[in-house]
Short mmCIF file of C-alpha atoms and ligand atoms in Angstrom, two decimals:
data_model
loop_
_atom_site.label_atom_id
_atom_site.label_comp_id
_atom_site.label_asym_id
_atom_site.label_seq_id
_atom_site.Cartn_x
_atom_site.Cartn_y
_atom_site.Cartn_z
CA MET A 3 175.16 -15.14 204.55
CA ILE A 4 175.07 -11.48 203.54
CA TYR A 5 178.17 -9.74 204.67
CA GLN A 6 177.69 -6.42 205.35
CA ILE A 7 180.64 -3.69 204.11
CA TYR A 8 181.14 -0.21 205.79
CA PRO A 9 183.33 0.73 201.88
CA ARG A 10 184.74 3.35 203.95
CA SER A 11 186.35 0.81 206.76
CA PHE A 12 186.93 -2.31 204.78
CA MET A 13 190.03 -1.94 202.54
CA ASP A 14 191.84 0.91 201.35
CA SER A 15 193.53 0.14 197.60
CA ASN A 16 195.32 3.70 197.09
CA GLY A 17 196.40 5.16 200.11
CA ALA A 18 193.39 6.95 200.86
CA GLY A 19 193.05 6.31 204.03
CA VAL A 20 189.27 5.41 203.05
CA GLY A 21 188.16 2.07 202.21
CA ASP A 22 187.23 1.96 198.23
CA LEU A 23 185.51 -0.23 195.58
CA ALA A 24 188.84 -1.58 194.13
CA GLY A 25 189.73 -2.09 198.03
CA VAL A 26 186.39 -4.76 198.52
CA THR A 27 187.25 -6.17 194.63
CA GLN A 28 190.35 -7.01 196.08
CA LYS A 29 189.55 -8.85 198.81
CA LEU A 30 186.45 -11.28 197.34
CA ASP A 31 188.74 -13.80 197.91
CA TYR A 32 188.68 -13.63 201.35
CA LEU A 33 184.84 -13.57 200.81
CA THR A 34 184.69 -16.59 198.97
CA TRP A 35 187.19 -18.32 201.29
CA LEU A 36 184.74 -17.64 204.37
CA GLY A 37 181.85 -18.65 202.72
CA VAL A 38 179.89 -15.53 202.20
CA ASP A 39 177.07 -15.51 199.60
CA ALA A 40 176.14 -11.75 198.75
CA VAL A 41 178.02 -8.54 199.16
CA TRP A 42 176.07 -5.31 201.18
CA LEU A 43 177.66 -2.56 200.18
CA SER A 44 176.50 0.55 202.93
CA PRO A 45 176.56 4.17 200.08
CA ILE A 46 179.09 4.52 197.42
CA TYR A 47 177.09 7.46 195.73
CA PRO A 48 178.95 10.79 195.62
CA SER A 49 178.15 12.78 199.37
CA PRO A 50 179.37 15.34 201.50
CA MET A 51 179.89 12.79 204.18
CA ALA A 52 177.77 14.43 206.39
CA ASP A 53 176.66 11.36 207.63
CA PHE A 54 179.43 9.15 205.64
CA GLY A 55 177.05 8.23 202.63
CA TYR A 56 173.75 8.49 204.11
CA ASP A 57 173.64 11.48 202.93
CA VAL A 58 173.03 11.24 199.13
CA ALA A 59 174.00 14.03 196.45
CA ASP A 60 173.75 11.79 193.40
CA TYR A 61 171.90 8.43 193.19
CA THR A 62 173.56 7.33 190.36
CA GLY A 63 176.99 8.19 190.42
CA VAL A 64 179.96 7.28 192.45
CA HIS A 65 181.99 8.94 195.42
CA PRO A 66 185.39 9.42 193.82
CA LEU A 67 186.86 8.24 197.29
CA PHE A 68 185.43 5.25 196.45
CA GLY A 69 186.30 5.16 192.67
CA THR A 70 184.22 5.26 189.62
CA LEU A 71 181.07 3.50 187.51
CA ASP A 72 183.92 1.57 186.09
CA ASP A 73 185.01 0.02 189.94
CA VAL A 74 181.34 -0.47 190.52
CA ASP A 75 180.68 -2.86 186.69
CA ARG A 76 184.29 -4.77 187.86
CA LEU A 77 183.21 -5.34 190.81
CA LEU A 78 179.61 -6.90 189.63
CA ALA A 79 182.10 -8.47 186.87
CA GLU A 80 184.31 -9.84 190.16
CA THR A 81 181.62 -11.15 192.69
CA HIS A 82 179.19 -12.69 189.99
CA GLY A 83 182.38 -14.48 188.61
CA ARG A 84 182.65 -16.01 192.21
CA GLY A 85 179.08 -16.85 192.20
CA LEU A 86 177.94 -14.16 195.00
CA LYS A 87 175.64 -11.65 194.71
CA LEU A 88 176.01 -7.82 194.97
CA ILE A 89 173.47 -5.53 197.12
CA LEU A 90 173.96 -1.77 197.18
CA ASP A 91 172.34 0.25 200.14
CA VAL A 92 169.63 2.57 198.77
CA VAL A 93 168.70 5.84 201.01
CA PRO A 94 165.61 7.58 199.44
CA ASN A 95 163.72 8.81 202.83
CA HIS A 96 166.39 11.95 202.37
CA THR A 97 169.23 13.09 199.72
CA SER A 98 171.85 15.40 201.31
CA ASP A 99 171.04 19.10 201.43
CA GLU A 100 173.69 19.37 198.67
CA HIS A 101 172.08 17.44 196.15
CA PRO A 102 170.67 19.10 193.27
CA TRP A 103 166.73 18.34 193.67
CA PHE A 104 167.29 20.06 197.18
CA VAL A 105 169.26 23.29 195.87
CA ALA A 106 166.39 23.50 193.32
CA SER A 107 163.61 23.26 195.75
CA ARG A 108 165.01 25.76 198.60
CA SER A 109 165.61 28.17 195.55
CA SER A 110 161.77 29.61 196.17
CA ARG A 111 158.50 28.40 196.83
CA ASP A 112 157.84 28.01 192.77
CA ASN A 113 160.22 26.01 192.15
CA PRO A 114 159.25 22.73 190.57
CA LYS A 115 161.09 21.12 192.58
CA ARG A 116 159.89 22.94 195.64
CA ASP A 117 157.32 20.27 196.84
CA TRP A 118 159.86 17.56 195.86
CA TYR A 119 160.99 17.97 200.17
CA ILE A 120 158.95 18.59 203.25
CA TRP A 121 158.58 22.27 203.74
CA ARG A 122 155.83 24.13 205.99
CA ASP A 123 154.80 27.31 207.07
CA PRO A 124 156.32 28.13 211.07
CA ALA A 125 153.84 28.07 213.87
CA PRO A 126 151.57 31.22 214.45
CA ASP A 127 154.93 32.17 216.63
CA GLY A 128 157.39 31.42 214.16
CA ALA A 129 158.49 28.36 215.80
CA PRO A 130 158.72 24.75 214.27
CA PRO A 131 155.37 23.36 212.03
CA ASN A 132 155.32 20.66 214.94
CA ASN A 133 157.09 18.54 217.77
CA TRP A 134 158.92 16.30 216.26
CA LEU A 135 162.44 15.59 216.38
CA GLY A 136 165.42 14.53 214.51
CA MET A 137 166.79 10.87 214.87
CA PHE A 138 170.16 11.99 215.89
CA GLY A 139 168.65 14.25 218.20
CA GLY A 140 167.30 18.36 218.48
CA ASP A 141 164.59 19.20 216.24
CA ALA A 142 163.63 17.70 213.12
CA TRP A 143 162.67 21.34 211.44
CA VAL A 144 165.23 24.08 209.83
CA TYR A 145 163.79 27.17 209.02
CA ASP A 146 164.84 28.26 205.74
CA GLU A 147 165.38 32.46 205.76
CA ALA A 148 165.59 32.67 202.57
CA THR A 149 161.83 31.18 201.44
CA GLY A 150 160.17 31.97 205.15
CA GLN A 151 159.38 28.22 205.07
CA TYR A 152 161.06 24.89 207.79
CA TYR A 153 161.96 21.98 205.84
CA LEU A 154 162.08 18.41 207.55
CA HIS A 155 164.88 16.77 208.15
CA LEU A 156 164.14 13.25 210.28
CA PHE A 157 168.31 12.95 210.75
CA ASP A 158 170.94 15.61 210.33
CA LYS A 159 169.82 18.79 209.14
CA LYS A 160 172.14 18.25 206.28
CA GLN A 161 169.52 15.24 205.13
CA PRO A 162 166.49 16.83 203.52
CA ASP A 163 163.12 14.48 203.60
CA LEU A 164 161.91 13.83 200.04
CA ASN A 165 157.91 14.00 200.47
CA TRP A 166 157.29 10.26 198.95
CA ARG A 167 153.61 11.47 198.39
CA ASN A 168 154.99 13.29 195.35
CA PRO A 169 154.14 11.18 192.13
CA GLU A 170 157.90 12.87 190.75
CA VAL A 171 160.07 11.80 193.57
CA ARG A 172 158.43 7.97 193.10
CA ALA A 173 159.24 8.10 189.58
CA ALA A 174 162.62 9.48 190.10
CA MET A 175 163.86 6.46 192.76
CA CYS A 176 162.46 3.80 190.25
CA ASP A 177 164.44 5.26 187.54
CA ALA A 178 167.61 5.48 190.16
CA LEU A 179 167.01 1.75 191.16
CA ARG A 180 166.82 1.00 187.42
CA PHE A 181 170.12 2.91 186.40
CA TRP A 182 171.54 -0.20 188.97
CA LEU A 183 169.61 -2.92 188.28
CA ASP A 184 170.04 -2.39 184.53
CA ARG A 185 174.13 -2.73 186.03
CA GLY A 186 173.71 -5.82 187.29
CA VAL A 187 173.15 -4.99 190.87
CA ASP A 188 171.30 -8.21 192.44
CA GLY A 189 169.23 -6.06 195.36
CA PHE A 190 168.98 -2.95 197.73
CA ARG A 191 168.76 -2.69 201.69
CA VAL A 192 166.55 0.20 201.70
CA ASP A 193 167.54 2.87 204.63
CA VAL A 194 164.98 3.37 207.07
CA ILE A 195 161.70 2.45 204.49
CA TRP A 196 159.50 2.78 207.27
CA LEU A 197 159.84 6.13 207.73
CA MET A 198 159.45 7.27 204.23
CA ILE A 199 155.69 8.38 204.76
CA LYS A 200 154.73 11.21 207.84
CA ASP A 201 151.80 11.51 208.23
CA ALA A 202 149.80 13.93 206.29
CA LEU A 203 148.01 16.44 208.85
CA PHE A 204 151.87 16.76 210.76
CA ARG A 205 149.90 16.00 214.14
CA ASP A 206 152.88 16.17 217.11
CA ASN A 207 154.51 13.53 218.42
CA PRO A 208 153.16 11.76 222.22
CA ALA A 209 156.52 11.75 224.11
CA ASN A 210 158.05 8.87 224.76
CA PRO A 211 157.17 7.63 228.61
CA ASP A 212 159.61 4.78 228.47
CA TRP A 213 162.27 7.10 227.68
CA ARG A 214 165.45 7.17 229.93
CA PRO A 215 168.66 8.54 229.99
CA GLY A 216 171.34 5.97 227.67
CA ASP A 217 168.18 5.31 225.32
CA SER A 218 168.76 6.24 221.81
CA PRO A 219 167.99 9.83 221.05
CA GLY A 220 165.40 9.70 218.75
CA ASN A 221 163.46 7.88 220.72
CA ARG A 222 162.26 10.68 223.17
CA GLN A 223 159.17 10.71 221.24
CA ILE A 224 156.38 7.80 220.49
CA LYS A 225 157.45 8.23 216.17
CA LEU A 226 153.60 7.78 216.09
CA TYR A 227 152.91 10.31 213.49
CA VAL A 228 156.63 9.88 211.57
CA GLU A 229 156.72 5.89 211.69
CA ASP A 230 155.08 3.03 209.91
CA ARG A 231 152.35 5.25 208.45
CA PRO A 232 149.60 3.11 206.21
CA GLU A 233 150.86 4.99 203.36
CA VAL A 234 153.59 3.80 203.22
CA HIS A 235 153.23 0.20 202.28
CA GLU A 236 152.02 1.42 198.72
CA ILE A 237 155.61 2.66 198.16
CA VAL A 238 157.30 -0.60 199.39
CA ARG A 239 154.97 -2.31 196.50
CA GLU A 240 156.64 0.09 194.03
CA MET A 241 159.95 -0.60 195.04
CA ARG A 242 159.07 -4.02 194.72
CA ALA A 243 157.66 -4.44 191.30
CA THR A 244 160.54 -2.56 189.78
CA LEU A 245 162.75 -5.30 191.19
CA ASP A 246 160.75 -7.92 190.82
CA SER A 247 160.09 -6.94 186.89
CA TYR A 248 163.61 -7.80 186.16
CA GLY A 249 162.20 -11.11 187.05
CA LEU A 250 160.96 -13.00 189.68
CA GLY A 251 163.17 -13.72 192.75
CA GLU A 252 165.82 -12.76 191.08
CA ARG A 253 166.51 -9.25 192.75
CA VAL A 254 166.41 -8.92 196.37
CA LEU A 255 164.25 -6.11 197.81
CA ILE A 256 165.46 -5.98 202.19
CA GLY A 257 164.12 -3.23 204.44
CA GLU A 258 165.76 -1.26 207.38
CA ILE A 259 163.08 -1.64 209.58
CA TYR A 260 163.05 -0.55 213.75
CA LEU A 261 159.50 -2.15 214.46
CA PRO A 262 158.22 -4.57 217.02
CA LEU A 263 158.04 -8.27 215.69
CA PRO A 264 153.98 -8.08 214.58
CA ARG A 265 154.15 -4.62 212.65
CA LEU A 266 157.70 -5.54 211.10
CA MET A 267 155.75 -8.24 209.72
CA THR A 268 153.11 -6.35 207.98
CA TYR A 269 156.27 -5.35 205.55
CA TYR A 270 156.55 -8.59 203.94
CA GLY A 271 152.98 -7.78 202.83
CA ALA A 272 149.61 -7.89 203.27
CA ASP A 273 146.74 -10.47 203.46
CA GLY A 274 149.56 -13.22 202.60
CA ARG A 275 150.84 -11.34 199.76
CA LEU A 276 154.47 -11.08 199.80
CA ASP A 277 154.82 -8.74 197.40
CA GLU A 278 157.07 -6.26 199.61
CA CYS A 279 160.36 -6.42 201.12
CA HIS A 280 162.13 -9.99 200.87
CA LEU A 281 163.93 -9.66 204.11
CA PRO A 282 162.44 -6.82 206.30
CA PHE A 283 165.45 -7.10 208.54
CA ASN A 284 164.94 -8.71 211.99
CA PHE A 285 167.03 -6.96 214.27
CA SER A 286 165.85 -8.54 217.61
CA LEU A 287 168.71 -10.14 218.62
CA LEU A 288 170.44 -6.54 218.65
CA GLU A 289 167.43 -5.02 220.25
CA ARG A 290 166.64 -7.40 223.01
CA PRO A 291 168.93 -8.72 226.42
CA TRP A 292 171.32 -11.44 225.29
CA ASP A 293 170.21 -14.29 227.85
CA ALA A 294 168.80 -18.15 227.00
CA ARG A 295 165.39 -17.14 228.11
CA THR A 296 165.28 -14.14 225.86
CA VAL A 297 166.84 -15.65 222.61
CA ARG A 298 164.54 -18.18 223.03
CA GLN A 299 161.40 -16.28 223.41
CA THR A 300 162.44 -14.30 220.31
CA ILE A 301 162.80 -17.36 218.16
CA GLU A 302 159.46 -18.50 219.32
CA GLU A 303 157.80 -15.18 218.84
CA TYR A 304 159.28 -14.90 215.33
CA GLU A 305 158.78 -17.84 213.82
CA ALA A 306 154.68 -17.32 215.28
CA GLU A 307 154.51 -14.10 213.73
CA LEU A 308 156.11 -14.95 210.06
CA PRO A 309 153.61 -14.82 207.57
CA HIS A 310 152.79 -18.24 205.68
CA GLY A 311 156.08 -18.10 203.35
CA ALA A 312 157.57 -15.46 204.35
CA TRP A 313 161.65 -16.37 204.39
CA PRO A 314 162.94 -15.32 208.19
CA ASN A 315 166.34 -13.27 208.48
CA TRP A 316 168.60 -12.87 211.44
CA VAL A 317 171.02 -9.71 212.03
CA LEU A 318 174.01 -9.09 215.06
CA GLY A 319 175.45 -6.09 213.75
CA ASN A 320 175.53 -3.14 211.72
CA HIS A 321 177.13 -0.02 211.35
CA ASP A 322 174.96 1.72 213.83
CA LYS A 323 174.68 -0.43 216.73
CA THR A 324 177.70 -1.71 219.51
CA ARG A 325 179.60 -4.45 217.84
CA ILE A 326 178.32 -8.05 218.99
CA ALA A 327 182.34 -8.87 220.44
CA SER A 328 182.14 -5.77 222.89
CA ARG A 329 178.06 -6.23 223.91
CA VAL A 330 178.51 -9.96 225.28
CA GLY A 331 181.98 -10.46 225.47
CA THR A 332 184.52 -12.50 223.37
CA ALA A 333 183.59 -15.53 224.49
CA GLN A 334 179.64 -15.27 223.85
CA ALA A 335 180.71 -13.12 220.57
CA ARG A 336 181.94 -17.29 219.55
CA VAL A 337 178.04 -18.73 220.86
CA ALA A 338 176.58 -16.01 218.94
CA GLN A 339 177.70 -16.68 216.04
CA LEU A 340 176.91 -20.20 216.53
CA LEU A 341 173.65 -18.60 217.07
CA LEU A 342 173.23 -16.61 213.87
CA LEU A 343 174.79 -19.41 211.68
CA THR A 344 172.25 -21.75 213.00
CA LEU A 345 169.16 -20.11 213.20
CA ARG A 346 166.86 -20.52 210.00
CA GLY A 347 166.48 -17.98 207.41
CA THR A 348 169.45 -15.26 206.36
CA PRO A 349 172.22 -14.35 208.39
CA THR A 350 173.50 -11.07 207.90
CA CYS A 351 177.12 -10.75 209.28
CA TYR A 352 178.32 -7.49 209.81
CA TYR A 353 182.42 -6.85 208.59
CA GLY A 354 185.06 -7.72 211.17
CA ASP A 355 182.15 -9.90 213.59
CA GLU A 356 183.79 -12.66 212.45
CA LEU A 357 187.27 -12.23 213.97
CA GLY A 358 185.50 -10.96 216.94
CA MET A 359 186.51 -7.03 216.38
CA GLN A 360 185.22 -4.60 219.11
CA ASP A 361 184.06 -1.48 219.40
CA VAL A 362 187.03 1.01 219.31
CA PRO A 363 186.68 3.63 221.90
CA ILE A 364 187.04 7.13 220.13
CA PRO A 365 186.93 10.22 222.11
CA HIS A 366 184.06 12.82 221.67
CA GLU A 367 186.92 15.71 220.57
CA LEU A 368 187.70 13.02 217.72
CA ALA A 369 184.31 12.16 216.84
CA ARG A 370 183.65 11.88 212.73
CA ASP A 371 179.74 10.77 213.70
CA PRO A 372 176.92 13.44 213.14
CA GLN A 373 175.08 11.24 215.45
CA GLU A 374 178.00 11.99 218.33
CA ILE A 375 178.24 15.02 217.00
CA LEU A 376 174.39 16.23 218.02
CA SER A 377 174.09 13.41 220.92
CA PRO A 378 177.42 13.18 223.15
CA GLY A 379 178.00 9.45 224.08
CA TYR A 380 175.78 7.82 221.31
CA GLY A 381 178.42 8.09 218.70
CA ARG A 382 178.85 5.35 216.04
CA ASP A 383 182.61 5.59 215.00
CA PRO A 384 183.26 2.90 217.60
CA GLU A 385 181.78 0.59 215.50
CA ARG A 386 183.28 1.87 212.09
CA THR A 387 186.74 1.58 212.78
CA PRO A 388 188.85 -0.04 210.00
CA MET A 389 189.02 -4.08 209.02
CA GLN A 390 191.78 -6.04 210.45
CA TRP A 391 193.41 -7.72 207.99
CA ASP A 392 196.85 -8.72 209.49
CA ALA A 393 199.47 -7.00 212.13
CA SER A 394 200.97 -4.45 209.75
CA PRO A 395 200.81 -1.18 210.28
CA HIS A 396 197.15 0.26 210.20
CA ALA A 397 196.28 -3.70 209.92
CA GLY A 398 197.02 -4.17 206.60
CA PHE A 399 193.63 -1.53 205.90
CA SER A 400 195.76 1.06 204.30
CA THR A 401 199.41 2.17 203.74
CA ALA A 402 197.98 5.77 205.18
CA THR A 403 196.78 6.74 208.61
CA PRO A 404 193.00 5.74 208.21
CA TRP A 405 190.23 7.44 208.67
CA LEU A 406 189.07 6.16 212.04
CA PRO A 407 191.97 4.82 214.53
CA VAL A 408 192.64 0.54 214.07
CA ALA A 409 191.91 -0.89 216.85
CA ALA A 410 194.64 -1.85 220.02
CA ASP A 411 194.06 -5.59 219.57
CA TYR A 412 194.90 -5.56 215.71
CA ARG A 413 198.05 -7.07 216.00
CA ASP A 414 196.33 -10.65 217.31
CA VAL A 415 192.80 -9.93 216.63
CA ASN A 416 193.22 -9.93 212.32
CA VAL A 417 192.55 -12.36 209.40
CA ALA A 418 196.24 -13.80 208.82
CA ALA A 419 196.76 -14.41 211.93
CA GLU A 420 192.98 -16.04 212.39
CA GLN A 421 192.81 -18.00 209.32
CA ASP A 422 195.03 -20.35 210.10
CA ASP A 423 195.11 -20.71 213.56
CA PRO A 424 192.32 -24.13 214.52
CA HIS A 425 190.46 -22.41 217.60
CA ALA A 426 190.45 -18.55 215.64
CA MET A 427 186.57 -17.07 216.04
CA LEU A 428 187.04 -16.93 211.76
CA THR A 429 187.79 -20.74 211.87
CA LEU A 430 184.21 -21.05 214.08
CA VAL A 431 182.41 -19.06 211.46
CA ARG A 432 184.21 -20.41 207.89
CA ARG A 433 183.49 -23.68 209.72
CA LEU A 434 180.04 -22.88 210.59
CA LEU A 435 179.17 -21.58 207.11
CA GLU A 436 180.39 -25.10 205.59
CA SER A 437 178.39 -26.85 207.65
CA ARG A 438 175.81 -25.02 206.95
CA ARG A 439 175.94 -25.02 203.15
CA ALA A 440 176.12 -29.16 203.74
CA THR A 441 173.13 -29.69 206.02
CA PRO A 442 169.58 -29.42 204.71
CA ALA A 443 168.41 -29.27 207.65
CA LEU A 444 170.50 -25.89 208.55
CA THR A 445 169.86 -24.38 204.97
CA VAL A 446 166.33 -24.58 204.83
CA GLY A 447 165.06 -26.91 207.87
CA THR A 448 162.31 -26.13 209.96
CA VAL A 449 163.29 -24.80 213.48
CA ARG A 450 161.98 -26.18 217.15
CA THR A 451 162.87 -25.20 220.31
CA LEU A 452 163.66 -27.18 222.87
CA ASP A 453 163.59 -27.29 227.08
CA ALA A 454 167.17 -27.46 227.61
CA GLY A 455 166.23 -27.86 231.61
CA GLN A 456 169.46 -25.69 232.67
CA PRO A 457 169.04 -21.81 232.98
CA ASP A 458 171.36 -20.45 230.23
CA THR A 459 170.91 -23.03 227.80
CA LEU A 460 169.15 -22.84 224.93
CA ALA A 461 168.81 -25.93 222.18
CA TYR A 462 166.77 -26.02 219.39
CA LEU A 463 166.19 -29.12 216.75
CA ARG A 464 166.83 -28.33 212.91
CA GLU A 465 165.13 -30.69 210.77
CA ALA A 466 164.77 -31.27 206.99
CA ASP A 467 164.21 -34.74 204.68
CA GLY A 468 165.30 -37.00 207.85
CA GLY A 469 168.17 -35.17 208.75
CA ARG A 470 168.68 -33.52 212.47
CA VAL A 471 170.41 -31.25 213.60
CA LEU A 472 170.64 -30.54 217.43
CA VAL A 473 172.12 -27.01 218.64
CA VAL A 474 172.55 -26.27 222.37
CA LEU A 475 174.06 -23.15 223.62
CA ASN A 476 175.10 -21.49 227.05
CA PHE A 477 174.60 -18.25 227.30
CA GLY A 478 176.09 -18.19 230.92
CA ALA A 479 179.96 -19.18 232.20
CA THR A 480 178.72 -22.40 234.50
CA PRO A 481 178.85 -25.56 232.07
CA TYR A 482 176.38 -28.02 232.52
CA THR A 483 175.92 -31.85 231.82
CA LEU A 484 172.02 -32.16 229.80
CA ASP A 485 169.97 -34.75 229.07
CA LEU A 486 168.47 -34.25 225.62
CA ARG A 487 167.59 -37.62 224.90
CA GLN A 488 163.87 -35.76 223.20
CA ALA A 489 166.65 -34.85 220.40
CA GLY A 490 167.93 -38.76 219.89
CA ALA A 491 169.97 -41.06 221.55
CA THR A 492 173.31 -40.23 220.60
CA GLY A 493 174.88 -37.25 217.87
CA THR A 494 178.03 -36.48 216.26
CA VAL A 495 179.51 -32.68 216.66
CA LEU A 496 179.35 -31.00 213.40
CA VAL A 497 180.93 -27.72 214.96
CA ALA A 498 181.71 -26.87 218.11
CA THR A 499 183.11 -23.79 220.01
CA GLY A 500 185.50 -25.67 221.59
CA LEU A 501 188.10 -27.51 219.69
CA ASP A 502 188.38 -30.57 222.50
CA ARG A 503 184.24 -31.77 220.98
CA GLU A 504 184.37 -34.19 218.42
CA GLY A 505 182.79 -37.25 217.12
CA SER A 506 180.40 -39.15 218.82
CA ILE A 507 178.29 -37.78 221.76
CA ASP A 508 175.75 -39.53 224.27
CA LEU A 509 173.25 -37.40 224.33
CA ALA A 510 171.71 -38.26 227.38
CA HIS A 511 174.73 -36.84 229.54
CA LEU A 512 175.64 -34.11 227.35
CA SER A 513 178.49 -32.33 228.73
CA LEU A 514 178.09 -28.22 227.75
CA ALA A 515 181.21 -25.90 229.07
CA GLY A 516 180.79 -22.18 229.83
CA ASN A 517 180.47 -20.03 226.75
CA GLY A 518 179.87 -22.94 224.60
CA GLY A 519 178.08 -23.76 222.10
CA LEU A 520 177.80 -27.39 220.22
CA VAL A 521 175.91 -28.20 216.30
CA ILE A 522 175.32 -31.96 216.57
CA LYS A 523 174.05 -34.13 214.37
CA THR A 524 171.53 -36.30 215.87
CA THR A 525 170.83 -40.22 214.79
C1 NOJ B 19 169.92 4.55 208.85
C2 NOJ B 19 171.53 4.33 208.76
O1 NOJ B 19 171.81 2.86 209.06
C3 NOJ B 19 172.46 5.02 209.18
O2 NOJ B 19 173.74 4.45 209.06
C4 NOJ B 19 171.73 6.24 209.05
O3 NOJ B 19 173.06 7.35 209.37
C5 NOJ B 19 170.27 6.48 209.07
N1 NOJ B 19 169.39 5.49 208.61
C6 NOJ B 19 170.14 7.83 208.10
O4 NOJ B 19 170.16 7.41 206.55
#
């Protein structure tokens, strides 16, 4: 399992109210205990923090808030010493406007770095060069008085987009990747990889007729001319080749991509070559309705679309989306973990979801997230609040007041309270990871959905080397008795959402609690 850490919110080692690298290192034993395989850190680079690190001012440094390069080296040594991998976030689509590259680029029209960014003349009436909108809301262009041109920013205006058609930009970013790979980093999660190349003709985007208030502000337009352009694949291949030069299969390339499944799959590589992302993030579970029928269709569609030999992956949460426990409720959150950790492929868990952490309401006046500031109601602060370690003040996250408030329920929902509680969500997640590792059908087995015969229920079989595991999930509150003899006559419960379920089980009369889930080894 990949475990995503939002460094500002994981563990503060020095009383700054903001998490740091030494804090992550302190908590590695927890991650090992839990059964994590790899840690992905959201950006740790120097940054004015207009988008909390996704506005990078130096690709090869560390923000003093988080620590130093020595802290990275220490963290690397400690993760590797425990058999874990460390994945960094890389943000190549845009820099901070305070990055020296952009400072040079905006200084004059003939600066050698001018073409490193996307500068365009105004329209004849002085308006922006085209109608493109930013993902956080508002125009994607900012007029620069001094040089009389507009620059493009798909996100905040403090995040100008790099010009990936310029070979010098590519070479510079490749050097940055090597800097970290040389230090021993195990791979990258690449921010908005599918947006890196824009239309060469800068054509207007069409309006999105399906956009409704409440949908994300970036979806007001169909992003036809800014996303998923054919030329982007060449860049992805280049990045992959850079990683592969450190040994085939040694370093991982993960792409952040929000696209319909058939288009997502093209980021594994064209024509069956698998020479792009190892894992184009699969956000289907985040994007689609939460019900048994949709999830079944999603599994079937995803599996059918996967290119031959491509390794699947599933994501249940991240720093941009409502937490799963808030979205589906506390009881369903357990079912969700059971699903995530028994599907075929690499699961990604967002820090705190293993505890059942919820979004924390943050009033607009206290918002820190630029998306909330530009588009009230769309903020991402609620899912970025401090990790809940124990019942002490500030949930054991910090000795100082944290940068975002701690959840009100932290005295009950925290690692210390859950670690020894057999009923806790954390215990369930740990058991699932344990079973997963010990059971080839769950780690490498095939997946086949079954007809569970009742609404709200989903069943699938995982199979490898003659071993068979049946997973049964109830997406509703009504209990059912199911006939699942198609999966075998009897079985033994490996993991269950409720503790009362142990030992052998008759698959002809399988009773499934409301909001319940079972992982059963069948015979
Ligand atoms: C995607 C990141 O996940 C998000 O947090 C960020 O705001 C944008 N990319 C811009 O970098």
